[in-house]
Amino acid sequence: MSKRIKRRQFLAGVAAAGPAISLISTTGTAAAQTAPASSIPPVPNDERSLNDMPPQTQGKSGSDFMIDVIKTLDIDYCASLPGSTFRGLQESMINYGGNRKPEFITTLHEDSAAAMCHGYAKVAHKPMACMVHGTVGLQHASMAIYNAFADRVPMIVLTGNIGNSVTRQMNVEWNHSAQDQAITVRDFTKWDDQPQSLQAFADSMVRAYDLATTVPMAPVLITADGDLQEDTIPPGMEKKLYIPKLKMRGHPTGDPALVQDAAKMLVAAENPVIYVNRYARTDNGPALLVELAELLQAPVVDSHGRMNIANRHPLNHSPRREPTFANADVILALEPVDIWGLTNYVADLIGRPDLPPRRNPNLKIIHIGSEMLLTKSNFQDSQRYAQVDLSIAGDAESTMPSLIEAVKSQITAAHKSRFAARGQKLHEMSAKFLDAARQDVAYQWEARPISTGRMVMELWDQIRNEDWMMPTESQFISDWPFRLWDMNKPWHTMGGSGAQGIGYNTPAALGAALANKQHGRVTVAMVGDGDFNMAPGVLWTATHHQIPILYLVHNNRAYHQEVMMIVRMADRRMRSNSPNLYVGTKIEGPNIDYAKIAQGYGMYAEGPISDPKDLAAAIRRGVERVKRGEPALIDIVSEGR
Amino acid sequence: MRKFTILAGLLLAVSLAQAQEYAPPKGDAHNGAALFQKFGCYSCHGSWGQGTGRDGPRLNPPPAFPVVLQQLRTPRREMPPYVASIIPDQGVADIYAYLSSLPKAPDPKSIKELQ
């Protein structure tokens, strides 16, 4: 098949792809070209001001073609709010494009738009787009883009720019234009371009999608020039335009020879351990990991960067992380993000000393990952450089089938017997994990403020028989879901923010809920009050677009992580008896009523709930709303963690 | 290194055994609860001393009083120090009384939501 698709062929392809798109394309163009007959009598020319202006209607515009391009990429949604630098593109999206593929999802902040893309991509396994205003919108969106970059998640960021200073309108358009829009986010995007022609836009848009969705995945940015969007496509040019066909390609996999070496090390090891963080990239990732772990009867330690392994699998020894690592003679680290941290620890003590944890002196580390394939200089998400014994550059999940085969080919009957004995001990240990966690949470069952363990288990009681997903981070709620729930589906959770930029969870969860909507899945998001306050406007988006999601606001009335940090600083300096100890870290006086906020955005909400006995009924009512396709929020006055 | 570890372990065991022999001083549990909040102990150990996993261990029931006192004054690991000028021994005794007054955990099997 020819790489080039002629314009006529492309239009035929669109028509074949779906009657709706074909109809929109035809009627949109026709409507713009045929002006209705006027019943207004003509005004003499000498009485008209600006009588030298050409007719202010036009035919097919540049941004219509841009939408033609975007439609070839199977992007379902574009989260955005209006910005004059992309007004042409927005109008084409909603009218010429029929507001389908992509559908315009209205948000109230660009950061929320980008964070929704982050959450959506991790569930849908494909990117959505956000469209942000030139300069100021991109500045707003930048933190969420950085989070996604650090989390190696794809998103398509579109922005506009009135690049030609001669056609730029006075004042505001100057403020929102730039010589180089992308510089704001270039340090944390995989690629960007500011194409100068419609053909260049087509090429760059397809290239951007291709790069964003190939491991290592990351956000990309395309700047659509304002004149290019708004001007009519010259008749002669339209016939020459073509849209490159995107061919989905495979991901980089590990060197086969090195994979064989890795298998040898794993089979020969006395106590191999598999460490995973950002490992699972598709719904098949957990199954491959379990296959390898069961072949070796090796424990798995999970840092929850993705939904890597069922939390109750007998070989999941994440609750025994340190003893498991201490016993290891080989650690296989799959997309670990921070390899150095496997054998080192910078203590939060004066001078920040490195206090390495106890490890086998003969420990060997095998690394399979794509981290080093995308590293930038300024922002330090690369983590500290670590020496390993065998490093295999490539996508860990894509490399897994060949690693499994290599391990299989080297296992003998003697190995199997040894592995079985090892596995039996591991099974016996993990059988106690759940009871220990239940005992821990029992200690806080009646506590007030409501404990995080109680909150989590009251929620679990309401969703355990549903098709559910929890897209939010759990480190601020003592990881209770991983300790107590039964998380066994690839979509049950999706990892964290990547860069810990606060304000991720609330909008990213909504992006995940948007992806879950077609599955009828109950999305439950436990968000801290600090995170929520960064992006409360997403409640309006959830209500407006009827995206089913249950928000539980973990309302501990503080930036609790920072409470601990400031107390630590004060203790060291012997000033913790100061009456100012909590200045700047507590969110009190007045206490915020999140249910009222939600109701103001049109969402069903209850709270604040302070009595643990009121929790179950409130959560039940919230889940019922979500099952009916609505969003809901419960405000829970809760313990710090 | 291994000898040092064994020696340290033995010393710790002896000190723990000795610590068990000390009766905790009399304290005011009500004031202890207030101090537990005021000095931020709750932030890592939970308001009910239930612990928060990796940030701070459970303190219900608390270890022997001398162990608590020693940990406050010269902490092991990453816990910040609380010197006597900040929390006098009597304040520690009050906190200890509060932690000792906390109810025992119910049997998890008695909680429907934990099954």
CSV table of N, CA, C and O in Angstrom, one decimal, chain A residues 133-210:
chain,number,residue,atom,x,y,z
A,133,HIS,N,-5.4,27.0,25.5
A,133,HIS,CA,-5.2,28.3,25.0
A,133,HIS,C,-3.7,28.6,24.8
A,133,HIS,O,-2.9,28.1,25.6
A,134,GLY,N,-3.3,29.3,23.8
A,134,GLY,CA,-1.9,29.7,23.6
A,134,GLY,C,-1.4,30.4,24.9
A,134,GLY,O,-2.1,31.2,25.5
A,135,THR,N,-0.2,30.1,25.2
A,135,THR,CA,0.6,30.7,26.3
A,135,THR,C,-0.1,30.5,27.7
A,135,THR,O,0.4,29.6,28.5
A,136,VAL,N,-1.2,31.1,28.0
A,136,VAL,CA,-1.8,31.1,29.3
A,136,VAL,C,-2.4,29.7,29.6
A,136,VAL,O,-2.3,29.2,30.7
A,137,GLY,N,-3.1,29.2,28.6
A,137,GLY,CA,-3.7,27.8,28.8
A,137,GLY,C,-2.7,26.8,29.0
A,137,GLY,O,-2.8,25.8,29.8
A,138,LEU,N,-1.6,26.9,28.2
A,138,LEU,CA,-0.5,25.9,28.3
A,138,LEU,C,0.2,26.0,29.6
A,138,LEU,O,0.6,25.0,30.2
A,139,GLN,N,0.3,27.3,30.1
A,139,GLN,CA,0.9,27.4,31.4
A,139,GLN,C,0.1,26.7,32.5
A,139,GLN,O,0.5,26.1,33.4
A,140,HIS,N,-1.3,26.9,32.4
A,140,HIS,CA,-2.2,26.2,33.3
A,140,HIS,C,-2.0,24.7,33.2
A,140,HIS,O,-2.0,24.0,34.2
A,141,ALA,N,-1.9,24.2,32.0
A,141,ALA,CA,-1.9,22.8,31.8
A,141,ALA,C,-0.6,22.1,32.2
A,141,ALA,O,-0.5,20.9,32.3
A,142,SER,N,0.4,22.9,32.4
A,142,SER,CA,1.8,22.4,32.4
A,142,SER,C,2.0,21.3,33.5
A,142,SER,O,2.7,20.4,33.3
A,143,MET,N,1.5,21.6,34.7
A,143,MET,CA,1.7,20.6,35.8
A,143,MET,C,1.2,19.2,35.4
A,143,MET,O,1.8,18.2,35.6
A,144,ALA,N,0.0,19.2,34.9
A,144,ALA,CA,-0.6,17.9,34.6
A,144,ALA,C,0.1,17.2,33.4
A,144,ALA,O,0.3,16.0,33.4
A,145,ILE,N,0.7,18.0,32.5
A,145,ILE,CA,1.5,17.5,31.4
A,145,ILE,C,2.8,16.9,32.0
A,145,ILE,O,3.2,15.8,31.6
A,146,TYR,N,3.3,17.6,33.0
A,146,TYR,CA,4.5,17.0,33.6
A,146,TYR,C,4.3,15.7,34.3
A,146,TYR,O,5.0,14.8,34.3
A,147,ASN,N,3.1,15.7,35.1
A,147,ASN,CA,2.8,14.4,35.7
A,147,ASN,C,2.7,13.3,34.7
A,147,ASN,O,3.2,12.2,35.0
A,148,ALA,N,2.0,13.5,33.6
A,148,ALA,CA,1.9,12.5,32.6
A,148,ALA,C,3.2,12.1,32.0
A,148,ALA,O,3.5,10.9,31.7
A,149,PHE,N,4.1,13.1,31.8
A,149,PHE,CA,5.4,12.8,31.3
A,149,PHE,C,6.2,11.9,32.2
A,149,PHE,O,6.7,10.8,31.9
A,150,ALA,N,6.2,12.2,33.5
A,150,ALA,CA,6.9,11.5,34.5
A,150,ALA,C,6.3,10.1,34.7
A,150,ALA,O,7.0,9.1,35.1
A,151,ASP,N,5.0,9.9,34.3
A,151,ASP,CA,4.3,8.6,34.4
A,151,ASP,C,4.4,7.9,33.1
A,151,ASP,O,3.8,6.8,33.0
A,152,ARG,N,5.0,8.5,32.1
A,152,ARG,CA,5.1,7.9,30.8
A,152,ARG,C,3.8,7.5,30.2
A,152,ARG,O,3.5,6.3,29.8
A,153,VAL,N,2.9,8.5,30.2
A,153,VAL,CA,1.5,8.3,29.7
A,153,VAL,C,1.3,9.2,28.5
A,153,VAL,O,1.6,10.4,28.6
A,154,PRO,N,0.7,8.7,27.4
A,154,PRO,CA,0.5,9.5,26.2
A,154,PRO,C,-0.7,10.5,26.4
A,154,PRO,O,-1.7,10.2,27.0
A,155,MET,N,-0.5,11.6,25.8
A,155,MET,CA,-1.7,12.5,25.6
A,155,MET,C,-1.4,13.4,24.4
A,155,MET,O,-0.2,13.7,24.1
A,156,ILE,N,-2.4,13.9,23.7
A,156,ILE,CA,-2.2,14.8,22.6
A,156,ILE,C,-2.6,16.2,23.0
A,156,ILE,O,-3.8,16.4,23.3
A,157,VAL,N,-1.7,17.0,23.2
A,157,VAL,CA,-1.9,18.4,23.6
A,157,VAL,C,-2.0,19.3,22.3
A,157,VAL,O,-1.0,19.3,21.6
A,158,LEU,N,-3.1,20.0,22.2
A,158,LEU,CA,-3.2,20.9,21.1
A,158,LEU,C,-3.3,22.3,21.6
A,158,LEU,O,-3.9,22.6,22.7
A,159,THR,N,-2.6,23.3,21.0
A,159,THR,CA,-2.7,24.7,21.4
A,159,THR,C,-2.8,25.5,20.1
A,159,THR,O,-2.5,25.0,19.0
A,160,GLY,N,-3.1,26.8,20.3
A,160,GLY,CA,-3.2,27.7,19.1
A,160,GLY,C,-2.2,28.8,19.3
A,160,GLY,O,-1.7,29.0,20.4
A,161,ASN,N,-1.9,29.5,18.2
A,161,ASN,CA,-0.9,30.6,18.3
A,161,ASN,C,-1.2,31.5,17.1
A,161,ASN,O,-1.3,31.0,15.9
A,162,ILE,N,-1.3,32.8,17.3
A,162,ILE,CA,-1.4,33.7,16.2
A,162,ILE,C,0.0,34.1,15.8
A,162,ILE,O,0.6,35.1,16.3
A,163,GLY,N,0.6,33.3,15.0
A,163,GLY,CA,2.1,33.4,14.8
A,163,GLY,C,2.5,34.6,13.9
A,163,GLY,O,3.6,35.1,14.1
A,164,ASN,N,1.6,35.0,13.0
A,164,ASN,CA,1.9,36.2,12.2
A,164,ASN,C,1.6,37.5,12.9
A,164,ASN,O,0.4,37.8,13.1
A,165,SER,N,2.6,38.2,13.3
A,165,SER,CA,2.4,39.4,14.1
A,165,SER,C,1.6,40.5,13.3
A,165,SER,O,1.0,41.4,13.9
A,166,VAL,N,1.5,40.4,12.0
A,166,VAL,CA,0.8,41.4,11.2
A,166,VAL,C,-0.7,41.1,11.3
A,166,VAL,O,-1.5,42.0,11.3
A,167,THR,N,-1.1,39.9,11.3
A,167,THR,CA,-2.5,39.6,11.4
A,167,THR,C,-3.0,39.4,12.9
A,167,THR,O,-4.2,39.2,13.1
A,168,ARG,N,-2.1,39.6,13.8
A,168,ARG,CA,-2.5,39.4,15.2
A,168,ARG,C,-3.3,40.7,15.6
A,168,ARG,O,-2.9,41.8,15.4
A,169,GLN,N,-4.4,40.4,16.3
A,169,GLN,CA,-5.2,41.6,16.8
A,169,GLN,C,-4.5,42.2,18.0
A,169,GLN,O,-3.7,41.6,18.7
A,170,MET,N,-4.9,43.5,18.2
A,170,MET,CA,-4.2,44.2,19.2
A,170,MET,C,-4.4,43.7,20.6
A,170,MET,O,-5.4,43.0,20.9
A,171,ASN,N,-3.4,43.9,21.5
A,171,ASN,CA,-3.5,43.6,22.9
A,171,ASN,C,-3.5,42.1,23.2
A,171,ASN,O,-2.5,41.5,23.2
A,172,VAL,N,-4.7,41.6,23.4
A,172,VAL,CA,-4.8,40.2,24.0
A,172,VAL,C,-4.1,39.2,23.2
A,172,VAL,O,-3.4,38.3,23.7
A,173,GLU,N,-4.3,39.3,21.9
A,173,GLU,CA,-3.7,38.2,21.0
A,173,GLU,C,-2.2,38.3,21.1
A,173,GLU,O,-1.5,37.3,20.9
A,174,TRP,N,-1.6,39.4,21.3
A,174,TRP,CA,-0.2,39.5,21.5
A,174,TRP,C,0.2,38.8,22.8
A,174,TRP,O,1.2,38.1,22.9
A,175,ASN,N,-0.6,39.0,23.9
A,175,ASN,CA,-0.3,38.4,25.1
A,175,ASN,C,-0.3,36.9,25.0
A,175,ASN,O,0.4,36.1,25.8
A,176,HIS,N,-1.1,36.4,24.2
A,176,HIS,CA,-1.3,34.9,24.1
A,176,HIS,C,-0.6,34.2,23.0
A,176,HIS,O,-0.8,33.1,22.7
A,177,SER,N,0.2,35.0,22.3
A,177,SER,CA,1.0,34.4,21.2
A,177,SER,C,2.5,34.3,21.6
A,177,SER,O,2.9,35.0,22.6
A,178,ALA,N,3.2,33.5,20.9
A,178,ALA,CA,4.6,33.3,21.3
A,178,ALA,C,5.4,32.9,20.1
A,178,ALA,O,4.9,32.4,19.1
A,179,GLN,N,6.7,33.2,20.1
A,179,GLN,CA,7.6,32.8,19.1
A,179,GLN,C,7.7,31.2,19.1
A,179,GLN,O,7.8,30.6,18.1
A,180,ASP,N,7.6,30.7,20.3
A,180,ASP,CA,7.8,29.3,20.5
A,180,ASP,C,6.9,28.8,21.6
A,180,ASP,O,7.3,28.8,22.8
A,181,GLN,N,5.6,28.5,21.3
A,181,GLN,CA,4.7,28.1,22.3
A,181,GLN,C,5.2,26.9,23.2
A,181,GLN,O,5.0,26.8,24.4
A,182,ALA,N,5.8,26.0,22.5
A,182,ALA,CA,6.1,24.7,23.1
A,182,ALA,C,7.2,24.8,24.2
A,182,ALA,O,7.3,23.9,25.0
A,183,ILE,N,7.9,25.9,24.2
A,183,ILE,CA,9.0,26.0,25.2
A,183,ILE,C,8.5,25.8,26.6
A,183,ILE,O,9.2,25.3,27.5
A,184,THR,N,7.2,26.2,26.9
A,184,THR,CA,6.7,26.1,28.2
A,184,THR,C,6.7,24.6,28.7
A,184,THR,O,6.9,24.4,29.9
A,185,VAL,N,6.5,23.7,27.8
A,185,VAL,CA,6.4,22.3,28.2
A,185,VAL,C,7.4,21.4,27.5
A,185,VAL,O,7.3,20.2,27.7
A,186,ARG,N,8.4,22.0,26.8
A,186,ARG,CA,9.3,21.1,26.0
A,186,ARG,C,10.1,20.2,26.9
A,186,ARG,O,10.5,19.1,26.5
A,187,ASP,N,10.4,20.6,28.1
A,187,ASP,CA,11.2,19.8,29.0
A,187,ASP,C,10.5,18.5,29.4
A,187,ASP,O,11.1,17.6,30.0
A,188,PHE,N,9.2,18.5,29.2
A,188,PHE,CA,8.4,17.3,29.6
A,188,PHE,C,7.4,16.9,28.6
A,188,PHE,O,6.3,16.4,29.0
A,189,THR,N,7.7,17.1,27.4
A,189,THR,CA,6.9,16.4,26.3
A,189,THR,C,7.9,15.6,25.5
A,189,THR,O,9.1,15.9,25.4
A,190,LYS,N,7.4,14.6,24.8
A,190,LYS,CA,8.3,13.8,24.0
A,190,LYS,C,8.6,14.5,22.7
A,190,LYS,O,9.7,14.3,22.2
A,191,TRP,N,7.7,15.2,22.2
A,191,TRP,CA,7.9,15.9,20.9
A,191,TRP,C,6.9,17.0,20.7
A,191,TRP,O,5.9,17.0,21.3
A,192,ASP,N,7.3,18.0,19.9
A,192,ASP,CA,6.3,19.1,19.7
A,192,ASP,C,6.6,19.6,18.3
A,192,ASP,O,7.7,19.4,17.7
A,193,ASP,N,5.6,20.3,17.7
A,193,ASP,CA,5.8,21.0,16.4
A,193,ASP,C,4.8,22.1,16.3
A,193,ASP,O,3.8,22.1,16.9
A,194,GLN,N,5.2,23.1,15.5
A,194,GLN,CA,4.4,24.2,15.2
A,194,GLN,C,4.3,24.3,13.7
A,194,GLN,O,5.0,25.2,13.0
A,195,PRO,N,3.5,23.5,13.0
A,195,PRO,CA,3.6,23.3,11.5
A,195,PRO,C,3.1,24.6,10.9
A,195,PRO,O,2.2,25.3,11.3
A,196,GLN,N,3.8,24.9,9.7
A,196,GLN,CA,3.5,26.1,9.0
A,196,GLN,C,2.6,26.0,7.8
A,196,GLN,O,2.4,27.0,7.0
A,197,SER,N,2.1,24.8,7.5
A,197,SER,CA,1.2,24.6,6.4
A,197,SER,C,0.2,23.5,6.8
A,197,SER,O,0.5,22.8,7.8
A,198,LEU,N,-0.8,23.4,6.1
A,198,LEU,CA,-1.8,22.4,6.4
A,198,LEU,C,-1.2,21.0,6.1
A,198,LEU,O,-1.5,20.0,6.9
A,199,GLN,N,-0.4,20.8,5.1
A,199,GLN,CA,0.2,19.5,4.9
A,199,GLN,C,1.2,19.2,6.0
A,199,GLN,O,1.2,18.1,6.5
A,200,ALA,N,1.9,20.2,6.4
A,200,ALA,CA,2.8,20.0,7.6
A,200,ALA,C,2.0,19.6,8.8
A,200,ALA,O,2.5,18.8,9.7
A,201,PHE,N,0.8,20.2,9.0
A,201,PHE,CA,0.0,19.9,10.1
A,201,PHE,C,-0.4,18.4,10.1
A,201,PHE,O,-0.3,17.7,11.1
A,202,ALA,N,-0.8,17.9,8.9
A,202,ALA,CA,-1.2,16.5,8.8
A,202,ALA,C,0.0,15.6,9.1
A,202,ALA,O,-0.1,14.6,9.9
A,203,ASP,N,1.2,15.9,8.6
A,203,ASP,CA,2.3,15.1,8.8
A,203,ASP,C,2.7,15.1,10.3
A,203,ASP,O,2.9,14.1,10.9
A,204,SER,N,2.7,16.3,10.9
A,204,SER,CA,3.1,16.4,12.3
A,204,SER,C,2.1,15.8,13.3
A,204,SER,O,2.5,15.3,14.3
A,205,MET,N,0.8,15.9,12.9
A,205,MET,CA,-0.2,15.4,13.8
A,205,MET,C,-0.1,13.9,13.9
A,205,MET,O,-0.1,13.3,15.0
A,206,VAL,N,0.1,13.3,12.7
A,206,VAL,CA,0.2,11.8,12.7
A,206,VAL,C,1.5,11.4,13.4
A,206,VAL,O,1.6,10.4,14.1
A,207,ARG,N,2.6,12.1,13.1
A,207,ARG,CA,3.9,11.8,13.8
A,207,ARG,C,3.7,11.9,15.3
A,207,ARG,O,4.2,11.1,16.0
A,208,ALA,N,3.1,13.0,15.7
A,208,ALA,CA,2.9,13.2,17.1
A,208,ALA,C,2.2,12.0,17.8
A,208,ALA,O,2.6,11.5,18.9
A,209,TYR,N,1.1,11.6,17.2
A,209,TYR,CA,0.3,10.4,17.7
A,209,TYR,C,1.2,9.2,17.8
A,209,TYR,O,1.2,8.4,18.7
A,210,ASP,N,2.0,9.0,16.7
A,210,ASP,CA,2.8,7.8,16.6
A,210,ASP,C,3.9,7.8,17.7
A,210,ASP,O,4.1,6.8,18.4
